[in-house]
CSV table of C-alpha atoms and ligand atoms in Angstrom, one decimal:
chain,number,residue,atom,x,y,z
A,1,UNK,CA,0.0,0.0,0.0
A,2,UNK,CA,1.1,3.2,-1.1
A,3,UNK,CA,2.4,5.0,2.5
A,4,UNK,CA,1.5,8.7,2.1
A,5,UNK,CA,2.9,11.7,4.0
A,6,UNK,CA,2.5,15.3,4.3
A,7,UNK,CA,5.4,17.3,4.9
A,8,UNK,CA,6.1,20.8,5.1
A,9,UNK,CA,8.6,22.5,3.6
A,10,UNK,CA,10.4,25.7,5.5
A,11,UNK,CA,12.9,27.0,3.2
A,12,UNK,CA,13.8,29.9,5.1
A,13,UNK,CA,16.3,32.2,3.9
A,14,UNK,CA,19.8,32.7,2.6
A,15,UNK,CA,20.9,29.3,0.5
A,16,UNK,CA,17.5,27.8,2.4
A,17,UNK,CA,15.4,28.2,-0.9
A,18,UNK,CA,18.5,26.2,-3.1
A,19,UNK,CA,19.2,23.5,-1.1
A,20,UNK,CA,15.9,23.1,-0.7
A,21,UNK,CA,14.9,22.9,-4.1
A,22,UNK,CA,17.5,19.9,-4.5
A,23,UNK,CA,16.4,18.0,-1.5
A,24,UNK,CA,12.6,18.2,-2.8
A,25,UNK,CA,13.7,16.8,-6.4
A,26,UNK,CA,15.7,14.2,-4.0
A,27,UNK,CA,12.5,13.2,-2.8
A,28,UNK,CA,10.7,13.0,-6.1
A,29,UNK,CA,12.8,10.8,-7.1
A,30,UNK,CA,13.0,8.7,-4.1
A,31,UNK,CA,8.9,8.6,-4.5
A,32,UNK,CA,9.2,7.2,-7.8
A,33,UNK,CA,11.4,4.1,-6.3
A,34,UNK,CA,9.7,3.4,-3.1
A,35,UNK,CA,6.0,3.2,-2.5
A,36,UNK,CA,5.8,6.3,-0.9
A,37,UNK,CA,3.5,9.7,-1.9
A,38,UNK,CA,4.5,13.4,-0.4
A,39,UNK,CA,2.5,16.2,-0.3
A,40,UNK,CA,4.8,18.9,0.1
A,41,UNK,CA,3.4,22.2,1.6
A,42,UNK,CA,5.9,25.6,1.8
A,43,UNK,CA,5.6,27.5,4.7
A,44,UNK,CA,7.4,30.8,6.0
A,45,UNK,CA,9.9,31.2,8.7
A,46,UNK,CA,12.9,33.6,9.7
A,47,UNK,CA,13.6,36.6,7.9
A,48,UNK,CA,11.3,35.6,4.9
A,49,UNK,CA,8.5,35.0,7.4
A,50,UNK,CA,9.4,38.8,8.5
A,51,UNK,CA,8.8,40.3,5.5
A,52,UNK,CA,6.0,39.3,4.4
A,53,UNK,CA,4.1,38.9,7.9
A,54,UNK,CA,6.0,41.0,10.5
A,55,UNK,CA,6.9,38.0,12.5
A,56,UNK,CA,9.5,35.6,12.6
A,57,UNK,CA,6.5,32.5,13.2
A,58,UNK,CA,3.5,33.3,11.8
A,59,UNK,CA,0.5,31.3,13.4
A,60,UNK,CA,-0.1,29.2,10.3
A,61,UNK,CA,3.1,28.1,9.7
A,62,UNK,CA,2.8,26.7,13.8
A,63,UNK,CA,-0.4,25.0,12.3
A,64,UNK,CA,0.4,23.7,9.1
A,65,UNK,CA,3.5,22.1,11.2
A,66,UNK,CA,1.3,20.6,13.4
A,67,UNK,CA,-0.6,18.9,10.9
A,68,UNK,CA,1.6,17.6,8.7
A,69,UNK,CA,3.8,14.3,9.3
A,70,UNK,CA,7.2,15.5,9.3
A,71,UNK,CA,8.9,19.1,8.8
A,72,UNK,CA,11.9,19.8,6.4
A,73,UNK,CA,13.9,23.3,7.4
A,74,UNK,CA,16.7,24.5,5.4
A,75,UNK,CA,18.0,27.7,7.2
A,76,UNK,CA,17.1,30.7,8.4
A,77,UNK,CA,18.7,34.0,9.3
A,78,UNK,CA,20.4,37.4,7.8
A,79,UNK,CA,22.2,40.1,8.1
A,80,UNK,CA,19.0,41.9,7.1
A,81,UNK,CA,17.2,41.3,10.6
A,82,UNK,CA,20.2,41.0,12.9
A,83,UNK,CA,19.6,44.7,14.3
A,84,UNK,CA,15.8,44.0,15.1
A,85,UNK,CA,14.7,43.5,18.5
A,86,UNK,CA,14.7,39.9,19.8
A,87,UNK,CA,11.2,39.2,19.4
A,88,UNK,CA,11.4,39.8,16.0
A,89,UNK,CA,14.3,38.2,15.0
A,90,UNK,CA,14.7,35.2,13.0
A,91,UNK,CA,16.1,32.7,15.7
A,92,UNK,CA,13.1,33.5,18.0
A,93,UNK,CA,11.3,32.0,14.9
A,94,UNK,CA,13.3,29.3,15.5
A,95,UNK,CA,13.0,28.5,19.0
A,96,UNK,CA,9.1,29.1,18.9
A,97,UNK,CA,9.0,26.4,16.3
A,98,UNK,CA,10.9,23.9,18.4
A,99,UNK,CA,8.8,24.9,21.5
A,100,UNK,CA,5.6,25.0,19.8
A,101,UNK,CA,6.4,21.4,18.8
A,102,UNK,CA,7.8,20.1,21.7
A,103,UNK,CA,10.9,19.3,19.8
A,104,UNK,CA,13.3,18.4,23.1
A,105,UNK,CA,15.6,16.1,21.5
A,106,UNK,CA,18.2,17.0,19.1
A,107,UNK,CA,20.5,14.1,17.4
A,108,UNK,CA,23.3,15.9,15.8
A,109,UNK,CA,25.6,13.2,14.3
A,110,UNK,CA,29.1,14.5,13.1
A,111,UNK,CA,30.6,11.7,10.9
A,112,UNK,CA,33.7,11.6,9.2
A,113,UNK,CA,33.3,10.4,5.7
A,114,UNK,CA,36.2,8.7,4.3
A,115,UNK,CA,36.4,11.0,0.7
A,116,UNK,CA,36.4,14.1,3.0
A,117,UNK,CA,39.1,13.3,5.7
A,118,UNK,CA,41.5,15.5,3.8
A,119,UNK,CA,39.2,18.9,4.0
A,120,UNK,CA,39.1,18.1,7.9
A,121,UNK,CA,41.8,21.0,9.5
A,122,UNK,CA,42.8,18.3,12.1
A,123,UNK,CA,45.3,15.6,11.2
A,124,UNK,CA,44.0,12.3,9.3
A,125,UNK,CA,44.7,10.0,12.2
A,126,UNK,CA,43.0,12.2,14.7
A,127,UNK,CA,40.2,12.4,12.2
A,128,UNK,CA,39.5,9.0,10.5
A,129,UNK,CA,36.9,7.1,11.5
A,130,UNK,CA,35.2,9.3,13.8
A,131,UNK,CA,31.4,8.9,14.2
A,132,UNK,CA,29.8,11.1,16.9
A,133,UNK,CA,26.2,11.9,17.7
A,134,UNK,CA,25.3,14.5,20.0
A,135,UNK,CA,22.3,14.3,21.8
A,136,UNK,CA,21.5,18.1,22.6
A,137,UNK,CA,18.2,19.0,25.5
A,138,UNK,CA,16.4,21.7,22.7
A,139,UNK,CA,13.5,23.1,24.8
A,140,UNK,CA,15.3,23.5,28.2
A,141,UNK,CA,18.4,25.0,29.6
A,142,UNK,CA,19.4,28.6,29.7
A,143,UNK,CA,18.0,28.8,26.4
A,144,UNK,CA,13.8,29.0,27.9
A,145,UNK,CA,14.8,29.2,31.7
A,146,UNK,CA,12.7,32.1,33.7
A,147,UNK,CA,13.9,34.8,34.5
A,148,UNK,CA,15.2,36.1,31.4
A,149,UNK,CA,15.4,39.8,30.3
A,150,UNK,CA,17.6,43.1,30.7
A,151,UNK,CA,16.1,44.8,33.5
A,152,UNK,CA,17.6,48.2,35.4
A,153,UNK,CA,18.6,47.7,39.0
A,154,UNK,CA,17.9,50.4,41.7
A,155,UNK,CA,21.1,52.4,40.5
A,156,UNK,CA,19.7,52.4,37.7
A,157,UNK,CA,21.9,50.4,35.9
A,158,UNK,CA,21.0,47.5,33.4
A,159,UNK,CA,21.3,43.8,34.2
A,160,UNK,CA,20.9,40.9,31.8
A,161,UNK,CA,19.5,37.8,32.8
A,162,UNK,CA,19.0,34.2,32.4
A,163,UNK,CA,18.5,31.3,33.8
A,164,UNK,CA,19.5,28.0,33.5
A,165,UNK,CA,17.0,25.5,34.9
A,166,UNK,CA,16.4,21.9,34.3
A,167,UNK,CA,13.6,19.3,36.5
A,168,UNK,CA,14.3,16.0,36.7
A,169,UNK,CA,11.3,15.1,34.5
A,170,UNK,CA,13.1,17.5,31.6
A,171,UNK,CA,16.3,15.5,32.5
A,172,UNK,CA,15.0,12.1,32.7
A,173,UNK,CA,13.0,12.5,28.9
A,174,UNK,CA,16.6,13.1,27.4
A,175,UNK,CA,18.7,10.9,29.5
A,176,UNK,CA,16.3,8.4,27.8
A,177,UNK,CA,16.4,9.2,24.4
A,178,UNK,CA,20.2,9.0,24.6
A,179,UNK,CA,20.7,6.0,26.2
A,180,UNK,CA,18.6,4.2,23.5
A,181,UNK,CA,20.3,5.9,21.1
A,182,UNK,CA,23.9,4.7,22.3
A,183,UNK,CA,22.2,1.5,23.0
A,184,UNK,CA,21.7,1.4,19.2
A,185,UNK,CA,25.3,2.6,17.9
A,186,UNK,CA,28.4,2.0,19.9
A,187,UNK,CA,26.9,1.4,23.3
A,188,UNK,CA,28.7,4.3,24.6
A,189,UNK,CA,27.2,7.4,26.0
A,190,UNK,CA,29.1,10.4,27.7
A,191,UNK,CA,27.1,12.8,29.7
A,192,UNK,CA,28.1,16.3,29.6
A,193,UNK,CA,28.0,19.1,32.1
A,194,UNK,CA,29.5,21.4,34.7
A,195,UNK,CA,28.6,19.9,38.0
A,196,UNK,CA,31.7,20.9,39.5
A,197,UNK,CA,30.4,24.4,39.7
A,198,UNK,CA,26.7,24.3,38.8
A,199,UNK,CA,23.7,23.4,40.9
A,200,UNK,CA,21.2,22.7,37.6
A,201,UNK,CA,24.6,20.4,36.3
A,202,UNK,CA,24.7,18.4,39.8
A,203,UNK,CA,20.9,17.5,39.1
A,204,UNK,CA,21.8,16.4,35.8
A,205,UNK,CA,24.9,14.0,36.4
A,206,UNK,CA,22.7,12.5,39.6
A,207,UNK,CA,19.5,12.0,37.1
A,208,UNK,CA,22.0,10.2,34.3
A,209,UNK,CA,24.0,8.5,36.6
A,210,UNK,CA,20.2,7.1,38.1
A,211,UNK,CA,19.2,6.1,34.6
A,212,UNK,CA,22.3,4.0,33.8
A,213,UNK,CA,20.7,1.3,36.0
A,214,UNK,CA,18.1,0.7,33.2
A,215,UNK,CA,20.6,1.0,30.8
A,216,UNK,CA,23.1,-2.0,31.5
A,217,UNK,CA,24.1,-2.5,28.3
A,218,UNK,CA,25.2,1.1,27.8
A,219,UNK,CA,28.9,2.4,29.8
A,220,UNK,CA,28.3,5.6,30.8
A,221,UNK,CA,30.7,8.3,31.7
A,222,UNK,CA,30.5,12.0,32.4
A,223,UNK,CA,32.5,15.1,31.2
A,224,UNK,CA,32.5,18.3,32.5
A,225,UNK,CA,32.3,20.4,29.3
A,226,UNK,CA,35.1,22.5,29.2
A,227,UNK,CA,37.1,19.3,29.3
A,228,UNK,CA,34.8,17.8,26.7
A,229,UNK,CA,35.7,20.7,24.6
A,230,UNK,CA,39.3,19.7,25.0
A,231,UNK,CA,38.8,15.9,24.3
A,232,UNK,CA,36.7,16.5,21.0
A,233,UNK,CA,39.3,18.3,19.1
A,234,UNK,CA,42.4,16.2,21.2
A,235,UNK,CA,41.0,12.7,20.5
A,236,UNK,CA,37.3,12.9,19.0
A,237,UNK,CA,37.3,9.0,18.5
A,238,UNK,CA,36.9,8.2,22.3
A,239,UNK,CA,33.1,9.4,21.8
A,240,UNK,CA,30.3,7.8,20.5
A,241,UNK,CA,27.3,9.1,22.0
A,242,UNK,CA,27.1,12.0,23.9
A,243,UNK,CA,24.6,13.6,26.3
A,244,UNK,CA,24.4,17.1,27.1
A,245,UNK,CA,22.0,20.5,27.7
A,246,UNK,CA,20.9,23.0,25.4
A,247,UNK,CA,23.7,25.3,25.4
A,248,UNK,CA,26.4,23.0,26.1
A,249,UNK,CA,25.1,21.5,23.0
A,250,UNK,CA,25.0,24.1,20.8
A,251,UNK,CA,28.4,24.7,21.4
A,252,UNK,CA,30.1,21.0,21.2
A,253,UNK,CA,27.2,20.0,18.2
A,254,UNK,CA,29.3,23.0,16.0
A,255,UNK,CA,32.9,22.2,17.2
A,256,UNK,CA,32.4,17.9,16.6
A,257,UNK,CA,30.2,19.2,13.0
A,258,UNK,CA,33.6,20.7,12.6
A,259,UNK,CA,35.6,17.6,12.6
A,260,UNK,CA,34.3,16.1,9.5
A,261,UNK,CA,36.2,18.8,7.1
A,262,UNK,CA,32.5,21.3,6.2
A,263,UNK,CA,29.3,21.7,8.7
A,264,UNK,CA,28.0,21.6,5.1
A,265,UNK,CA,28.1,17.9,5.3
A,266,UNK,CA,25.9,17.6,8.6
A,267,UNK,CA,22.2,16.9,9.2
A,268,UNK,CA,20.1,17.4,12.3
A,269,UNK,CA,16.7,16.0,13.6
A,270,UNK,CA,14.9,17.5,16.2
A,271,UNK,CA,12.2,15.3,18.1
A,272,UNK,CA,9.7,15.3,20.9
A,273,UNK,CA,7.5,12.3,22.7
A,274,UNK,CA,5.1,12.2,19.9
A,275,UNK,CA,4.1,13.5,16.5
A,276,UNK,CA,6.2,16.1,14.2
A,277,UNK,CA,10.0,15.7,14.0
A,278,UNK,CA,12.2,19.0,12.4
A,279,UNK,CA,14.6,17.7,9.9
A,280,UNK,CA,17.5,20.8,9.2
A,281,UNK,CA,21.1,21.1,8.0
A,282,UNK,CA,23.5,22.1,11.3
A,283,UNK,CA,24.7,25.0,9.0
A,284,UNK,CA,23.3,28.0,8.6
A,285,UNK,CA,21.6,30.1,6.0
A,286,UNK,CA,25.3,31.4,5.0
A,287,UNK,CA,24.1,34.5,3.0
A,288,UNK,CA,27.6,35.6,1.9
A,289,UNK,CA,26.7,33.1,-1.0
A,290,UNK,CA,23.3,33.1,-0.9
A,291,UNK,CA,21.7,33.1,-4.7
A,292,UNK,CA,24.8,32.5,-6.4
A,293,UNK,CA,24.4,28.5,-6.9
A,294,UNK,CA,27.9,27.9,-4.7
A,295,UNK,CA,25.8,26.5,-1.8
A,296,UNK,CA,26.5,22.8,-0.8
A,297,UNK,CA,23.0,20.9,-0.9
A,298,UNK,CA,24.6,17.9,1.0
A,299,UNK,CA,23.4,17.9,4.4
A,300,UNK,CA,20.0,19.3,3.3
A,301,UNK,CA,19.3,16.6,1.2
A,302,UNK,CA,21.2,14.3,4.4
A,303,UNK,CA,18.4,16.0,6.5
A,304,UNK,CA,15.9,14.7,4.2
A,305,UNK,CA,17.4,11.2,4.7
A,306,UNK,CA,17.1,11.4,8.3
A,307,UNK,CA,13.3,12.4,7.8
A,308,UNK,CA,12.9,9.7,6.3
A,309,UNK,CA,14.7,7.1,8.8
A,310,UNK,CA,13.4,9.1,12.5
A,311,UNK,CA,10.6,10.9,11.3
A,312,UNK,CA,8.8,8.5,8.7
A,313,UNK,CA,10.0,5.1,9.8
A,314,UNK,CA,11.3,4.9,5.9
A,315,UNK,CA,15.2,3.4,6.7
A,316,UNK,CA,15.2,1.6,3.1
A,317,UNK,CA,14.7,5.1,1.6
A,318,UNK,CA,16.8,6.7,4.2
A,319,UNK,CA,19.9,4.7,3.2
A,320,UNK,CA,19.0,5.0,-1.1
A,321,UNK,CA,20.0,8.3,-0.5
A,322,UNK,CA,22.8,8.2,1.9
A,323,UNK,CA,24.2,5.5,-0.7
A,324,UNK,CA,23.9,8.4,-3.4
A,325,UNK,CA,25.3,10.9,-1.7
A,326,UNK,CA,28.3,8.7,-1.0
A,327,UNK,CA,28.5,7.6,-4.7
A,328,UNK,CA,29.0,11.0,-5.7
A,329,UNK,CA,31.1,11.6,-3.6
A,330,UNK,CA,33.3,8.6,-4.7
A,331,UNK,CA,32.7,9.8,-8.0
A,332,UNK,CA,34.8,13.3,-7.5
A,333,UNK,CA,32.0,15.8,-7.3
A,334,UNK,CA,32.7,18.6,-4.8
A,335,UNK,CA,30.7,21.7,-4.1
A,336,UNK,CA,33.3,24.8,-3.2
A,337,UNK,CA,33.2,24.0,0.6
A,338,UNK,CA,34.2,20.3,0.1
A,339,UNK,CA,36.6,20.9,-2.6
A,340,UNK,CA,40.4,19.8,-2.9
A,341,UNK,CA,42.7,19.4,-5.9
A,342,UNK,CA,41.9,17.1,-8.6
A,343,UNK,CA,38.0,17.3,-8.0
A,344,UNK,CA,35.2,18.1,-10.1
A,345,UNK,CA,33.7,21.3,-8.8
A,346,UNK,CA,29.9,21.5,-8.8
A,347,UNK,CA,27.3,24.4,-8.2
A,348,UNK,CA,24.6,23.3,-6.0
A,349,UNK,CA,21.9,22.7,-8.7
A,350,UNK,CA,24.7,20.6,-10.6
A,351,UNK,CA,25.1,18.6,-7.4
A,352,UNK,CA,21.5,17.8,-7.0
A,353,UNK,CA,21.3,16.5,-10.5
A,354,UNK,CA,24.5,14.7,-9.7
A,355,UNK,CA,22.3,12.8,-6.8
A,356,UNK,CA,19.2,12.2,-9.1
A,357,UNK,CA,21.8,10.3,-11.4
A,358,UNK,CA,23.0,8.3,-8.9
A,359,UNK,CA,19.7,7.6,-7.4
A,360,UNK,CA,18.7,6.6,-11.2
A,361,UNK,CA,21.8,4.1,-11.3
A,362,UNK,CA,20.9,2.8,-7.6
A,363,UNK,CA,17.4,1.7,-8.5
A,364,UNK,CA,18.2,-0.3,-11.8
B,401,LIG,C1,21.6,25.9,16.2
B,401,LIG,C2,21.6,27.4,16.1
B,401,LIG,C3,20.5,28.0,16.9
B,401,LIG,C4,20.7,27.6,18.3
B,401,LIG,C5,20.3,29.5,16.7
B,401,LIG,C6,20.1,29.9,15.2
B,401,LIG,C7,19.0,30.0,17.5
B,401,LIG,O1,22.9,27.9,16.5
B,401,LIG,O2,20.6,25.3,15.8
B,401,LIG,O3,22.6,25.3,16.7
B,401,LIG,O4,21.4,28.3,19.1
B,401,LIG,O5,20.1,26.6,18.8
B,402,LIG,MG1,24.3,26.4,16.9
C-alpha cells in the first residue's frame, strides 16, 4: 500500500530556498522508487516569514507544522534582521518552532566520511573514523529558563539575565532518548556538564547517573564540558554518543560538525515524545553566498534522509540516498566548501542532478 505523508517545507532564507529545491527533487525521485506519496506544503519562517508577515512565526506556519507528518527546514537567518529586537528576529522564529512542537531532543551526528578526511583541518589519524552523535536538550536550559530579560537595578543600571534551569522530568526524557540511542550505535554514552560548579549540572549528572541502571548494556561516563571541549578536538574518536543540555550543546554539536572537514556535510533532527519531527542542516543560512548556486546541498538533502529514517520510519529510503550521496562523492563531485585538488567542482543545482543520477543508477 502506497504510504502517504504530508510534509512541510520551511525554506527559510539565505541558500534555504537552493538546497531546498534539491532535497525536494531528491524526494521525487525517491517517491518514484519506493512506494511512498508526499505532499509537500511551503511554509514561511525567519527573515522571509518577516517580510511578508511582520513575525518571525506566523501562526499558520505553527499549524500547518502541526498537521503535517514531518517538517523539512533548510535555514534561516540574515544580516538583514540581525539589528531588530529579539522578538522579532529570526532565531526567535526558530526556538518558537521547536517549543511550539515540543521538539526536546536533538541528534546531531558528526561523521567523518572517508572521501572528505583530507578537508578536515585536524590531522588524518586524529580524524578518521570518527562517528559522533550528540544528543542536545532543545527546549530547556538557559535557552527558555525564567527569569530572562535586561532589567535596570535600583542604580539604575541594566542587568541581563538568564537562567538556567532543568527538572528531573526534563532531564530524565533526554537521558532516555540518549541511552537508547547509544544503545543502538556503539553502546557508549558520555554525559556532559558542569557539576563541579553548577547546581542545575549536579541534578543532571545525579539523574544520568540514576538512569544508567536501566541502561546496563550502555557504559556511561561524564565530562564536564570544558574538558569535553578539549577531548573533541584532542581525541574525537573516544566518543560515541554524547549527552548534554541545550547550550552546552550548541556549542560541542558546532565544534564535533567541525571535525568532519565542512558543517555543510551535517544533518540534524529535532524530536519530541510524539508527533512532528524537524529535519534541518547544522549549518546556517550562510548569506555571503546566498543566490549564487555555490551553496552545498549535501546535508540538506542528508536531513531529508534522516526524515525519512526518524521521522517517517522509511530506513530503506533513508539509506538510497545516503548511498547516493556517497556515490558522488566517490565519484569526485565537490561543491566549493568540500573541494580539494583534482575534483570536479559543482554548483549546487549541478550537485543535486548529480544525486538524481546516482539515485537513477541505484534503483536499476
Ligand atoms: C543551532 C543554532 C540555533 C541555536 C540558533 C540559530 C538559534 O545555533 O541550531 O545550533 O542556538 O540553537
Ligand atoms: Mg548552533
Amino acid at each position: 500500500m502506497t504510504q502517504h505523508y504530508r510534509i512541510t517545507l520551511l525554506p527559510g532564507d539565505g541558500i534555504g530556498p537552493e538546497i531546498m529545491s534539491v532535497a525536494v527533487e531528491v524526494l521525487k525521485v525517491v517517491e518514484k522508487q519506493f512506494d511512498i506519496q508526499f505532499e509537500f506544503q511551503e511554509a514561511l519562517i525567519g527573515g522571509a516569514a518577516i517580510d511578508a508577515t511582520g513575525e518571525p512565526l506566523p501562526a499558520t506556519t505553527l499549524d500547518m507544522c502541526r498537521n503535517s507528518d514531518a517538517v523539512l527546514l533548510a535555514a534561516i537567518g540574515g544580516y538583514k534582521w540581525d539589528s531588530l529586537p529579539r522578538h522579532l528576529r529570526p532565531e526567535t522564529g526558530l526556538l518558537g518552532l521547536r517549543a511550539g512542537l515540543g521538539l526536546f531532543a536533538n541528534l546531531r551526528p558528526a561523521k567523518i566520511l572517508p572521501q572528505l578526511i583530507d578537508a578536515s583541518s585536524l590531522k588524518r589519524e586524529v580524524v578518521e573514523g570518527v562517528d559522533i552523535m550528540v544528543v542536545r536538550e532543545l527546549t530547556g536550559g538557559i535557552y527558555f529558563g525564567q527569569p530572562k530579560g535586561i532589567f535596570t537595578t535600583e542604580t539604575g543600571e541594566k542587568r541581563g539575565v538568564n537562567t538556567m534551569a532543568y527538572t528531573e522530568a526534563e532531564i530524565n526524557r533526554i537521558g532516555r532518548v540518549a541511552f537508547e540511542t547509544a544503545r543502538k550505535r556503539g553502546g557508549k554514552l558520555c554525559s556532559v556538564d558542569k557539576a563541579n560548579v553548577l547546581e542545575v549540572s549536579q541534578l543532571w549528572r545525579d539523574r544520568i547517573s540514576q538512569l544508567a541502571s536501566e541502561y546496563p548494556d550502555v557504559e556511561l561516563s561524564h565530562l564536564y564540558v570544558d574538558n569535553a571541549a578539549m577531548q573533541l578536538i584532542r581525541w574525537p574518536k573516544q566518543f560515541d554518543t554524547i549527552v548534554t543540555g541545550n547550550l552546552f550543546g550548541d556549542i560541542l554539536s558546532d565544534a564535533a560538525a567541525m571535525l568532519t572537514g565542512s558543517i555543510g556535510m551535517l544533518p540534524s533532527a529535532s524530536l519530541g515524545a510524539t508527533g512532528v519531527g524537524v529535519f534541518e542542516p547544522v549549518h546556517g543560512s550562510a548569506p555571503d553566498i546566498a543566490g549564487q548556486d555555490k551553496a552545498n546541498p549535501l546535508a540538506q538533502v542528508l536531513s531529508a534522509a534522516m526524515m525519512l529514517r526518524y521521522g517517517l520510519n522509511q530506513p530503506v529510503a533513508a539509506s538510497r540516498i545516503e548511498q547516493a550521496v556517497i556515490q558522488v562523492l566517490d565519484g569526485g563531485d565537490r561543491t566549493g566548501d568540500i573541494m580539494s585538488e583534482g575534483m570536479n567542482y559543482l554548483g549546487c543545482r549541478a550537485m543535486g542532478d548529480a544525486l538524481i543520477q546516482e539515485l537513477e543508477k541505484l534503483a536499476s
